[in-house]
Every structure is written in structure tokens, then in C-alpha cells.
């Protein structure tokens, strides 16, 4: 179970993106929440609250632009790749797409740096104990 109030976790960004299912090709709007260590997407229930669909830890997440070159500037799509789930999402416009891609890439980088620092401290501590 995901604990959103984890003291080591910080909120970064939220917004709607349209997710295209790889198997059916069906498009569905989801609310995405980016935290310092996880990307969560959810759908709004009939009661008006959000039901989590998937939680994707950032240290395993990669994003790639759907298009390159001149086509990239007019396209709103990018891929989210994770061992658990991989799919394409569409932003409302180019500015939103660039904002999401930048925020995700920065959060992934910071999460990887944090994990490397923690592992370094763990290894140093283990060496001192010997």
C-alpha cells in the first residue's frame, strides 16, 4: 500500500493526461500525481474521489518523446516506460507535455541521486562496523 504521507516523500506536480493502452489502443483520461519517488495515476470515481490505478517507482521509470525533430514540436505525446507498465500519454498541449517531461526527468534524477547517497552511506556504515 502506498503511503502518500510518507515524511521522505514530497509532492511535485499533478494534472490530467490521456493514457493510451498498449493492448487495446483505448484512450482514457487519468489524473497523474508526481512525487519525489513515485508517479501515481488514478481515475475519478463516481463518489468524486481518486482511485489509484498504478504506482510507478521513479528509480525504474524512463520517459521518451514520441517524436523527434520537427514533428516533436507539434506533438503532445510521450512514452512512460516502467517494468510494471509502459504506455503512451498525451498532454493537452506542447507546453504541458514539456512541463511534465521536465518534471519527471528531474524527479527521476533526484531520486537516483538520493538512492545512491543512501546506498553509499549504508556501505560506509557496514565497512566501519567490520
Tab-separated table of N, CA, C and O in Angstrom:
chain	number	residue	atom	x	y	z
A	1	UNK	N	0.832	-1.180	0.000
A	1	UNK	CA	0.000	0.000	0.000
A	1	UNK	C	0.880	1.247	0.000
A	1	UNK	O	1.828	1.347	0.746
A	2	UNK	N	0.524	2.185	-0.834
A	2	UNK	CA	1.268	3.438	-0.956
A	2	UNK	C	0.855	4.403	0.144
A	2	UNK	O	-0.325	4.685	0.320
A	3	UNK	N	1.836	4.880	0.890
A	3	UNK	CA	1.573	5.881	1.923
A	3	UNK	C	1.965	7.250	1.384
A	3	UNK	O	3.143	7.578	1.300
A	4	UNK	N	0.984	8.024	0.987
A	4	UNK	CA	1.269	9.330	0.398
A	4	UNK	C	1.789	10.316	1.423
A	4	UNK	O	2.419	11.296	1.070
A	5	UNK	N	1.569	10.046	2.710
A	5	UNK	CA	2.051	10.962	3.745
A	5	UNK	C	3.407	10.538	4.308
A	5	UNK	O	3.806	10.963	5.372
A	6	UNK	N	4.145	9.722	3.578
A	6	UNK	CA	5.495	9.316	3.971
A	6	UNK	C	6.338	10.582	4.127
A	6	UNK	O	6.397	11.406	3.222
A	7	UNK	N	6.997	10.760	5.292
A	7	UNK	CA	7.759	12.004	5.511
A	7	UNK	C	8.938	12.201	4.552
A	7	UNK	O	9.389	13.328	4.358
A	8	UNK	N	9.413	11.124	3.931
A	8	UNK	CA	10.520	11.268	2.981
A	8	UNK	C	10.028	11.608	1.570
A	8	UNK	O	10.821	11.854	0.678
A	9	UNK	N	8.730	11.643	1.379
A	9	UNK	CA	8.142	11.885	0.058
A	9	UNK	C	7.638	13.317	-0.038
A	9	UNK	O	7.010	13.826	0.875
A	10	UNK	N	7.904	13.952	-1.171
A	10	UNK	CA	7.351	15.293	-1.383
A	10	UNK	C	6.559	15.333	-2.686
A	10	UNK	O	6.884	14.648	-3.646
A	11	UNK	N	5.514	16.146	-2.680
A	11	UNK	CA	4.645	16.335	-3.838
A	11	UNK	C	5.316	17.290	-4.815
A	11	UNK	O	5.882	18.302	-4.408
A	12	UNK	N	5.236	16.969	-6.120
A	12	UNK	CA	5.855	17.822	-7.139
A	12	UNK	C	4.820	18.424	-8.090
A	12	UNK	O	4.825	19.625	-8.340
A	13	UNK	N	3.922	17.573	-8.634
A	13	UNK	CA	3.054	18.056	-9.712
A	13	UNK	C	1.839	17.147	-9.829
A	13	UNK	O	1.922	15.962	-9.547
A	14	UNK	N	0.734	17.716	-10.292
A	14	UNK	CA	-0.433	16.912	-10.620
A	14	UNK	C	-1.126	17.494	-11.837
A	14	UNK	O	-1.014	18.689	-12.114
A	15	UNK	N	-1.813	16.637	-12.571
A	15	UNK	CA	-2.554	17.101	-13.723
A	15	UNK	C	-3.111	15.947	-14.530
A	15	UNK	O	-2.789	14.779	-14.283
A	16	UNK	N	-3.960	16.279	-15.489
A	16	UNK	CA	-4.597	15.265	-16.326
A	16	UNK	C	-3.766	14.990	-17.567
A	16	UNK	O	-3.277	15.921	-18.221
A	17	UNK	N	-3.623	13.716	-17.872
A	17	UNK	CA	-3.015	13.256	-19.119
A	17	UNK	C	-3.897	12.148	-19.659
A	17	UNK	O	-4.546	11.426	-18.892
A	18	UNK	N	-3.917	12.010	-20.973
A	18	UNK	CA	-4.677	10.927	-21.600
A	18	UNK	C	-3.722	9.773	-21.850
A	18	UNK	O	-2.684	9.943	-22.488
A	19	UNK	N	-4.067	8.611	-21.308
A	19	UNK	CA	-3.233	7.415	-21.423
A	19	UNK	C	-3.799	6.516	-22.510
A	19	UNK	O	-4.998	6.258	-22.553
A	20	UNK	N	-2.907	6.053	-23.379
A	20	UNK	CA	-3.319	5.090	-24.411
A	20	UNK	C	-2.856	3.707	-23.977
A	20	UNK	O	-1.679	3.482	-23.745
A	21	UNK	N	-3.793	2.795	-23.880
A	21	UNK	CA	-3.467	1.418	-23.505
A	21	UNK	C	-2.714	0.742	-24.643
A	21	UNK	O	-3.111	0.861	-25.809
A	22	UNK	N	-1.615	0.057	-24.315
A	22	UNK	CA	-0.831	-0.623	-25.341
A	22	UNK	C	-1.586	-1.776	-25.972
A	22	UNK	O	-1.474	-2.017	-27.169
A	23	UNK	N	-2.360	-2.508	-25.191
A	23	UNK	CA	-3.026	-3.693	-25.732
A	23	UNK	C	-4.265	-3.348	-26.553
A	23	UNK	O	-4.423	-3.825	-27.666
A	24	UNK	N	-5.152	-2.499	-26.022
A	24	UNK	CA	-6.400	-2.208	-26.724
A	24	UNK	C	-6.332	-0.955	-27.589
A	24	UNK	O	-7.151	-0.788	-28.485
A	25	UNK	N	-5.372	-0.078	-27.308
A	25	UNK	CA	-5.299	1.188	-28.035
A	25	UNK	C	-6.328	2.196	-27.552
A	25	UNK	O	-6.453	3.280	-28.114
A	26	UNK	N	-7.065	1.845	-26.511
A	26	UNK	CA	-8.102	2.714	-25.967
A	26	UNK	C	-7.470	3.897	-25.228
A	26	UNK	O	-6.470	3.737	-24.539
A	27	UNK	N	-8.060	5.063	-25.368
A	27	UNK	CA	-7.596	6.260	-24.659
A	27	UNK	C	-8.475	6.512	-23.440
A	27	UNK	O	-9.696	6.394	-23.527
A	28	UNK	N	-7.829	6.866	-22.322
A	28	UNK	CA	-8.582	7.186	-21.109
A	28	UNK	C	-7.862	8.307	-20.372
A	28	UNK	O	-6.636	8.316	-20.293
A	29	UNK	N	-8.643	9.236	-19.830
A	29	UNK	CA	-8.066	10.349	-19.073
A	29	UNK	C	-7.810	9.902	-17.633
A	29	UNK	O	-8.676	9.321	-16.988
A	30	UNK	N	-6.600	10.180	-17.171
A	30	UNK	CA	-6.214	9.868	-15.794
A	30	UNK	C	-5.644	11.115	-15.148
A	30	UNK	O	-5.106	11.989	-15.828
A	31	UNK	N	-5.730	11.150	-13.828
A	31	UNK	CA	-5.097	12.218	-13.056
A	31	UNK	C	-3.747	11.675	-12.591
A	31	UNK	O	-3.682	10.644	-11.932
A	32	UNK	N	-2.677	12.351	-12.993
A	32	UNK	CA	-1.326	11.937	-12.624
A	32	UNK	C	-0.832	12.787	-11.467
A	32	UNK	O	-1.073	13.990	-11.421
A	33	UNK	N	-0.141	12.126	-10.533
A	33	UNK	CA	0.458	12.776	-9.373
A	33	UNK	C	1.929	12.391	-9.351
A	33	UNK	O	2.257	11.199	-9.279
A	34	UNK	N	2.790	13.382	-9.423
A	34	UNK	CA	4.227	13.140	-9.381
A	34	UNK	C	4.738	13.506	-7.998
A	34	UNK	O	4.528	14.624	-7.520
A	35	UNK	N	5.384	12.525	-7.363
A	35	UNK	CA	6.017	12.726	-6.065
A	35	UNK	C	7.519	12.554	-6.246
A	35	UNK	O	7.989	12.149	-7.313
A	36	UNK	N	8.266	12.814	-5.214
A	36	UNK	CA	9.728	12.756	-5.285
A	36	UNK	C	10.266	11.357	-5.565
A	36	UNK	O	11.399	11.220	-6.002
A	37	UNK	N	9.461	10.312	-5.363
A	37	UNK	CA	9.949	8.946	-5.569
A	37	UNK	C	8.996	8.045	-6.339
A	37	UNK	O	9.306	6.891	-6.607
A	38	UNK	N	7.828	8.563	-6.721
A	38	UNK	CA	6.833	7.720	-7.381
A	38	UNK	C	5.912	8.566	-8.271
A	38	UNK	O	5.640	9.730	-7.969
A	39	UNK	N	5.490	7.967	-9.378
A	39	UNK	CA	4.471	8.557	-10.254
A	39	UNK	C	3.208	7.722	-10.062
A	39	UNK	O	3.242	6.498	-10.209
A	40	UNK	N	2.126	8.388	-9.700
A	40	UNK	CA	0.857	7.702	-9.443
A	40	UNK	C	-0.155	8.214	-10.456
A	40	UNK	O	-0.197	9.406	-10.743
A	41	UNK	N	-0.963	7.300	-11.006
A	41	UNK	CA	-2.080	7.786	-11.803
A	41	UNK	C	-3.360	7.128	-11.331
A	41	UNK	O	-3.365	6.016	-10.819
A	42	UNK	N	-4.438	7.899	-11.439
A	42	UNK	CA	-5.700	7.490	-10.860
A	42	UNK	C	-6.858	7.958	-11.732
A	42	UNK	O	-6.684	8.779	-12.624
A	43	UNK	N	-8.023	7.406	-11.440
A	43	UNK	CA	-9.229	7.870	-12.120
A	43	UNK	C	-10.204	8.373	-11.058
A	43	UNK	O	-10.113	7.986	-9.888
A	44	UNK	N	-11.080	9.229	-11.465
A	44	UNK	CA	-12.048	9.793	-10.537
A	44	UNK	C	-13.235	8.834	-10.441
A	44	UNK	O	-13.796	8.420	-11.453
A	45	UNK	N	-13.598	8.474	-9.220
A	45	UNK	CA	-14.722	7.564	-9.003
A	45	UNK	C	-16.038	8.339	-9.078
A	45	UNK	O	-16.052	9.571	-9.087
A	46	UNK	N	-17.140	7.602	-9.087
A	46	UNK	CA	-18.458	8.242	-9.116
A	46	UNK	C	-18.712	9.037	-7.831
A	46	UNK	O	-19.515	9.960	-7.817
A	47	UNK	N	-17.999	8.682	-6.763
A	47	UNK	CA	-18.127	9.411	-5.492
A	47	UNK	C	-17.328	10.713	-5.508
A	47	UNK	O	-17.433	11.521	-4.592
A	48	UNK	N	-16.490	10.911	-6.534
A	48	UNK	CA	-15.734	12.149	-6.663
A	48	UNK	C	-14.321	12.095	-6.120
A	48	UNK	O	-13.579	13.060	-6.227
A	49	UNK	N	-13.941	10.957	-5.530
A	49	UNK	CA	-12.558	10.835	-5.043
A	49	UNK	C	-11.710	10.120	-6.090
A	49	UNK	O	-12.227	9.623	-7.082
A	50	UNK	N	-10.398	10.087	-5.873
A	50	UNK	CA	-9.499	9.450	-6.825
A	50	UNK	C	-9.165	8.039	-6.374
A	50	UNK	O	-8.841	7.812	-5.205
A	51	UNK	N	-9.262	7.102	-7.302
A	51	UNK	CA	-8.892	5.706	-7.058
A	51	UNK	C	-7.581	5.444	-7.793
A	51	UNK	O	-7.505	5.622	-9.017
A	52	UNK	N	-6.560	5.039	-7.047
A	52	UNK	CA	-5.247	4.804	-7.653
A	52	UNK	C	-5.315	3.632	-8.617
A	52	UNK	O	-5.814	2.565	-8.284
A	53	UNK	N	-4.817	3.868	-9.815
A	53	UNK	CA	-4.754	2.817	-10.834
A	53	UNK	C	-3.388	2.123	-10.794
A	53	UNK	O	-3.304	0.909	-10.891
A	54	UNK	N	-2.327	2.916	-10.670
A	54	UNK	CA	-0.972	2.347	-10.662
A	54	UNK	C	-0.009	3.303	-9.969
A	54	UNK	O	-0.180	4.505	-10.025
A	55	UNK	N	0.998	2.699	-9.324
A	55	UNK	CA	2.088	3.436	-8.682
A	55	UNK	C	3.378	2.969	-9.338
A	55	UNK	O	3.660	1.774	-9.344
A	56	UNK	N	4.137	3.880	-9.884
A	56	UNK	CA	5.365	3.538	-10.593
A	56	UNK	C	6.560	4.200	-9.909
A	56	UNK	O	6.745	5.416	-10.026
A	57	UNK	N	7.377	3.420	-9.181
A	57	UNK	CA	8.566	3.998	-8.551
A	57	UNK	C	9.480	4.650	-9.594
A	57	UNK	O	9.710	4.089	-10.666
A	58	UNK	N	9.984	5.827	-9.269
A	58	UNK	CA	10.760	6.598	-10.238
A	58	UNK	C	12.097	5.974	-10.603
A	58	UNK	O	12.571	6.144	-11.727
A	59	UNK	N	12.726	5.245	-9.672
A	59	UNK	CA	14.065	4.726	-9.962
A	59	UNK	C	14.059	3.711	-11.100
A	59	UNK	O	15.107	3.425	-11.667
A	60	UNK	N	12.907	3.192	-11.485
A	60	UNK	CA	12.808	2.268	-12.615
A	60	UNK	C	12.123	2.895	-13.830
A	60	UNK	O	11.894	2.231	-14.825
A	61	UNK	N	11.800	4.170	-13.746
A	61	UNK	CA	10.991	4.824	-14.773
A	61	UNK	C	11.849	5.557	-15.796
A	61	UNK	O	12.842	6.185	-15.439
A	62	UNK	N	11.449	5.473	-17.045
A	62	UNK	CA	12.092	6.211	-18.139
A	62	UNK	C	10.989	6.851	-18.967
A	62	UNK	O	9.927	6.266	-19.160
A	63	UNK	N	11.259	8.043	-19.459
A	63	UNK	CA	10.318	8.651	-20.401
A	63	UNK	C	11.061	8.992	-21.687
A	63	UNK	O	12.247	9.308	-21.663
A	64	UNK	N	10.350	8.888	-22.782
A	64	UNK	CA	10.919	9.236	-24.083
A	64	UNK	C	9.876	10.014	-24.872
A	64	UNK	O	8.677	9.756	-24.757
A	65	UNK	N	10.372	10.946	-25.649
A	65	UNK	CA	9.492	11.721	-26.516
A	65	UNK	C	8.990	10.808	-27.620
A	65	UNK	O	9.734	9.987	-28.145
A	66	UNK	N	7.731	10.925	-27.961
A	66	UNK	CA	7.149	10.089	-29.009
A	66	UNK	C	7.764	10.404	-30.364
A	66	UNK	O	7.985	9.530	-31.165
A	67	UNK	N	8.047	11.659	-30.616
A	67	UNK	CA	8.575	12.065	-31.906
A	67	UNK	C	9.876	12.840	-31.721
A	67	UNK	O	10.112	13.413	-30.674
A	68	UNK	N	10.666	12.887	-32.752
A	68	UNK	CA	11.907	13.658	-32.718
A	68	UNK	C	11.885	14.670	-33.858
A	68	UNK	O	11.046	14.601	-34.745
A	69	UNK	N	12.826	15.572	-33.836
A	69	UNK	CA	12.945	16.554	-34.916
A	69	UNK	C	11.785	17.532	-34.930
A	69	UNK	O	11.206	17.874	-33.910
A	70	UNK	N	11.403	17.962	-36.125
A	70	UNK	CA	10.359	18.978	-36.280
A	70	UNK	C	9.007	18.479	-35.778
A	70	UNK	O	8.225	19.241	-35.230
A	71	UNK	N	8.730	17.181	-35.938
A	71	UNK	CA	7.439	16.636	-35.503
A	71	UNK	C	7.266	16.736	-33.994
A	71	UNK	O	6.149	16.843	-33.493
A	72	UNK	N	8.369	16.726	-33.248
A	72	UNK	CA	8.300	16.774	-31.789
A	72	UNK	C	7.625	18.050	-31.304
A	72	UNK	O	6.885	18.041	-30.328
A	73	UNK	N	7.836	19.138	-32.000
A	73	UNK	CA	7.308	20.426	-31.558
A	73	UNK	C	5.784	20.509	-31.641
A	73	UNK	O	5.169	21.272	-30.914
A	74	UNK	N	5.172	19.736	-32.527
A	74	UNK	CA	3.724	19.810	-32.698
A	74	UNK	C	3.009	18.635	-32.065
A	74	UNK	O	1.795	18.569	-32.086
A	75	UNK	N	3.734	17.694	-31.504
A	75	UNK	CA	3.102	16.527	-30.928
A	75	UNK	C	3.025	16.645	-29.417
A	75	UNK	O	3.925	17.159	-28.779
A	76	UNK	N	1.954	16.114	-28.862
A	76	UNK	CA	1.715	16.200	-27.417
A	76	UNK	C	1.994	14.889	-26.693
A	76	UNK	O	1.736	14.768	-25.508
A	77	UNK	N	2.527	13.885	-27.401
A	77	UNK	CA	2.661	12.546	-26.833
A	77	UNK	C	4.075	12.257	-26.331
A	77	UNK	O	5.052	12.741	-26.889
A	78	UNK	N	4.154	11.453	-25.260
A	78	UNK	CA	5.425	10.890	-24.818
A	78	UNK	C	5.166	9.532	-24.168
A	78	UNK	O	4.047	9.236	-23.757
A	79	UNK	N	6.204	8.720	-24.164
A	79	UNK	CA	6.103	7.373	-23.588
A	79	UNK	C	6.577	7.369	-22.143
A	79	UNK	O	7.580	8.003	-21.818
A	80	UNK	N	5.874	6.623	-21.329
A	80	UNK	CA	6.304	6.326	-19.964
A	80	UNK	C	6.627	4.839	-19.956
A	80	UNK	O	5.780	4.018	-20.302
A	81	UNK	N	7.878	4.524	-19.605
A	81	UNK	CA	8.321	3.123	-19.608
A	81	UNK	C	8.731	2.715	-18.202
A	81	UNK	O	9.518	3.390	-17.550
A	82	UNK	N	8.181	1.587	-17.778
A	82	UNK	CA	8.457	1.049	-16.451
A	82	UNK	C	8.295	-0.468	-16.555
A	82	UNK	O	7.479	-0.936	-17.346
A	83	UNK	N	9.080	-1.247	-15.796
A	83	UNK	CA	8.928	-2.711	-15.878
A	83	UNK	C	7.491	-3.181	-15.603
A	83	UNK	O	7.044	-4.174	-16.165
A	84	UNK	N	6.768	-2.459	-14.768
A	84	UNK	CA	5.398	-2.850	-14.431
A	84	UNK	C	4.392	-2.461	-15.504
A	84	UNK	O	3.432	-3.176	-15.767
A	85	UNK	N	4.596	-1.288	-16.129
A	85	UNK	CA	3.667	-0.751	-17.125
A	85	UNK	C	4.423	0.156	-18.068
A	85	UNK	O	5.270	0.924	-17.647
A	86	UNK	N	4.091	0.084	-19.340
A	86	UNK	CA	4.612	1.024	-20.335
A	86	UNK	C	3.449	1.475	-21.198
A	86	UNK	O	2.639	0.655	-21.622
A	87	UNK	N	3.392	2.776	-21.450
A	87	UNK	CA	2.275	3.300	-22.213
A	87	UNK	C	2.614	4.691	-22.731
A	87	UNK	O	3.571	5.319	-22.298
A	88	UNK	N	1.787	5.155	-23.663
A	88	UNK	CA	1.927	6.499	-24.201
A	88	UNK	C	0.891	7.393	-23.534
A	88	UNK	O	-0.223	6.947	-23.237
A	89	UNK	N	1.280	8.637	-23.271
A	89	UNK	CA	0.330	9.622	-22.752
A	89	UNK	C	0.321	10.838	-23.666
A	89	UNK	O	1.296	11.113	-24.363
A	90	UNK	N	-0.805	11.536	-23.642
A	90	UNK	CA	-0.985	12.753	-24.429
A	90	UNK	C	-1.319	13.896	-23.483
A	90	UNK	O	-2.216	13.782	-22.655
A	91	UNK	N	-0.591	14.983	-23.620
A	91	UNK	CA	-0.863	16.193	-22.845
A	91	UNK	C	-1.832	17.064	-23.638
A	91	UNK	O	-2.022	16.864	-24.842
A	92	UNK	N	-2.426	18.023	-22.974
A	92	UNK	CA	-3.380	18.917	-23.628
A	92	UNK	C	-2.715	19.768	-24.702
A	92	UNK	O	-3.324	20.103	-25.710
A	93	UNK	N	-1.430	20.121	-24.475
A	93	UNK	CA	-0.712	20.954	-25.436
A	93	UNK	C	0.788	20.734	-25.262
A	93	UNK	O	1.221	20.035	-24.336
A	94	UNK	N	1.558	21.348	-26.133
A	94	UNK	CA	3.020	21.183	-26.113
A	94	UNK	C	3.633	21.679	-24.805
A	94	UNK	O	4.522	21.039	-24.235
A	95	UNK	N	3.150	22.801	-24.300
A	95	UNK	CA	3.693	23.377	-23.066
A	95	UNK	C	3.494	22.412	-21.880
A	95	UNK	O	4.399	22.211	-21.074
A	96	UNK	N	2.320	21.813	-21.810
A	96	UNK	CA	2.031	20.852	-20.734
A	96	UNK	C	2.919	19.618	-20.871
A	96	UNK	O	3.459	19.111	-19.883
A	97	UNK	N	3.090	19.154	-22.099
A	97	UNK	CA	3.956	17.996	-22.353
A	97	UNK	C	5.384	18.288	-21.886
A	97	UNK	O	5.983	17.495	-21.154
A	98	UNK	N	5.919	19.426	-22.278
A	98	UNK	CA	7.289	19.795	-21.908
A	98	UNK	C	7.409	19.916	-20.387
A	98	UNK	O	8.393	19.470	-19.794
A	99	UNK	N	6.394	20.487	-19.756
A	99	UNK	CA	6.393	20.622	-18.303
A	99	UNK	C	6.423	19.275	-17.601
A	99	UNK	O	7.200	19.066	-16.660
A	100	UNK	N	5.591	18.338	-18.063
A	100	UNK	CA	5.571	17.004	-17.461
A	100	UNK	C	6.880	16.264	-17.698
A	100	UNK	O	7.437	15.663	-16.775
A	101	UNK	N	7.379	16.315	-18.914
A	101	UNK	CA	8.628	15.596	-19.216
A	101	UNK	C	9.783	16.153	-18.372
A	101	UNK	O	10.575	15.382	-17.822
A	102	UNK	N	9.862	17.471	-18.253
A	102	UNK	CA	10.922	18.077	-17.458
A	102	UNK	C	10.807	17.713	-15.985
A	102	UNK	O	11.796	17.366	-15.335
A	103	UNK	N	9.589	17.786	-15.451
A	103	UNK	CA	9.376	17.482	-14.034
A	103	UNK	C	9.686	16.019	-13.737
A	103	UNK	O	10.321	15.701	-12.726
A	104	UNK	N	9.255	15.119	-14.618
A	104	UNK	CA	9.518	13.684	-14.402
A	104	UNK	C	11.012	13.409	-14.491
A	104	UNK	O	11.578	12.732	-13.628
A	105	UNK	N	11.664	13.926	-15.525
A	105	UNK	CA	13.113	13.690	-15.669
A	105	UNK	C	13.896	14.219	-14.471
A	105	UNK	O	14.806	13.553	-13.971
A	106	UNK	N	13.536	15.403	-13.992
A	106	UNK	CA	14.233	15.977	-12.837
A	106	UNK	C	13.980	15.140	-11.578
A	106	UNK	O	14.893	14.875	-10.800
A	107	UNK	N	12.737	14.696	-11.385
A	107	UNK	CA	12.406	13.884	-10.214
A	107	UNK	C	13.124	12.539	-10.255
A	107	UNK	O	13.618	12.063	-9.230
A	108	UNK	N	13.208	11.924	-11.434
A	108	UNK	CA	13.929	10.644	-11.578
A	108	UNK	C	15.396	10.846	-11.224
A	108	UNK	O	15.984	10.063	-10.466
A	109	UNK	N	16.006	11.905	-11.749
A	109	UNK	CA	17.417	12.205	-11.460
A	109	UNK	C	17.660	12.378	-9.971
A	109	UNK	O	18.594	11.799	-9.406
A	110	UNK	N	16.828	13.180	-9.327
A	110	UNK	CA	16.989	13.435	-7.895
A	110	UNK	C	16.767	12.172	-7.074
A	110	UNK	O	17.459	11.942	-6.084
A	111	UNK	N	15.806	11.347	-7.491
A	111	UNK	CA	15.554	10.099	-6.766
A	111	UNK	C	16.743	9.142	-6.891
A	111	UNK	O	17.136	8.501	-5.911
A	112	UNK	N	17.327	9.084	-8.077
A	112	UNK	CA	18.503	8.226	-8.285
A	112	UNK	C	19.679	8.722	-7.445
A	112	UNK	O	20.400	7.919	-6.842
A	113	UNK	N	19.885	10.037	-7.399
A	113	UNK	CA	20.965	10.611	-6.577
A	113	UNK	C	20.749	10.300	-5.097
A	113	UNK	O	21.675	9.928	-4.386
A	114	UNK	N	19.505	10.438	-4.645
A	114	UNK	CA	19.175	10.162	-3.251
A	114	UNK	C	19.428	8.695	-2.912
A	114	UNK	O	20.033	8.367	-1.897
A	115	UNK	N	19.006	7.802	-3.802
A	115	UNK	CA	19.225	6.367	-3.572
A	115	UNK	C	20.718	6.035	-3.562
A	115	UNK	O	21.169	5.214	-2.766
A	116	UNK	N	21.497	6.674	-4.429
A	116	UNK	CA	22.950	6.438	-4.464
A	116	UNK	C	23.598	6.924	-3.175
A	116	UNK	O	24.481	6.250	-2.628
A	117	UNK	N	23.179	8.097	-2.667
A	117	UNK	CA	23.716	8.608	-1.398
A	117	UNK	C	23.384	7.671	-0.241
A	117	UNK	O	24.234	7.369	0.596
A	118	UNK	N	22.146	7.181	-0.202
A	118	UNK	CA	21.734	6.258	0.860
A	118	UNK	C	22.533	4.962	0.802
A	118	UNK	O	22.961	4.441	1.828
A	119	UNK	N	22.727	4.447	-0.393
A	119	UNK	CA	23.494	3.207	-0.550
A	119	UNK	C	24.953	3.430	-0.156
A	119	UNK	O	25.566	2.577	0.495
A	120	UNK	N	25.520	4.578	-0.533
A	120	UNK	CA	26.893	4.904	-0.149
A	120	UNK	C	27.037	4.981	1.364
A	120	UNK	O	27.998	4.459	1.941
A	121	UNK	N	26.057	5.602	2.016
A	121	UNK	CA	26.088	5.703	3.481
A	121	UNK	C	25.943	4.328	4.120
A	121	UNK	O	26.614	4.014	5.106
A	122	UNK	N	25.093	3.501	3.546
A	122	UNK	CA	24.908	2.144	4.071
A	122	UNK	C	26.186	1.328	3.959
A	122	UNK	O	26.607	0.657	4.905
A	123	UNK	N	26.838	1.421	2.809
A	123	UNK	CA	28.087	0.680	2.600
A	123	UNK	C	29.195	1.190	3.518
A	123	UNK	O	29.958	0.404	4.066
A	124	UNK	N	29.278	2.509	3.692
A	124	UNK	CA	30.294	3.088	4.586
A	124	UNK	C	30.053	2.639	6.020
A	124	UNK	O	30.979	2.297	6.744
A	125	UNK	N	28.805	2.612	6.425
A	125	UNK	CA	28.441	2.184	7.766
A	125	UNK	C	28.787	0.709	7.974
A	125	UNK	O	29.315	0.317	9.014
A	126	UNK	N	28.539	-0.115	6.981
A	126	UNK	CA	28.834	-1.539	7.053
A	126	UNK	C	30.349	-1.758	7.149
A	126	UNK	O	30.812	-2.637	7.879
A	127	UNK	N	31.126	-0.951	6.448
A	127	UNK	CA	32.600	-1.087	6.463
A	127	UNK	C	33.139	-0.693	7.837
A	127	UNK	O	34.081	-1.324	8.332
A	128	UNK	N	32.569	0.315	8.463
A	128	UNK	CA	33.025	0.768	9.781
A	128	UNK	C	32.712	-0.286	10.849
A	128	UNK	O	33.490	-0.505	11.758
A	129	UNK	N	31.576	-0.970	10.694
A	129	UNK	CA	31.161	-1.977	11.671
A	129	UNK	C	32.064	-3.204	11.663
A	129	UNK	O	32.064	-3.964	12.604
A	130	UNK	N	32.782	-3.443	10.590
A	130	UNK	CA	33.620	-4.646	10.488
A	130	UNK	C	34.822	-4.519	11.289
A	130	UNK	O	35.562	-4.314	11.898
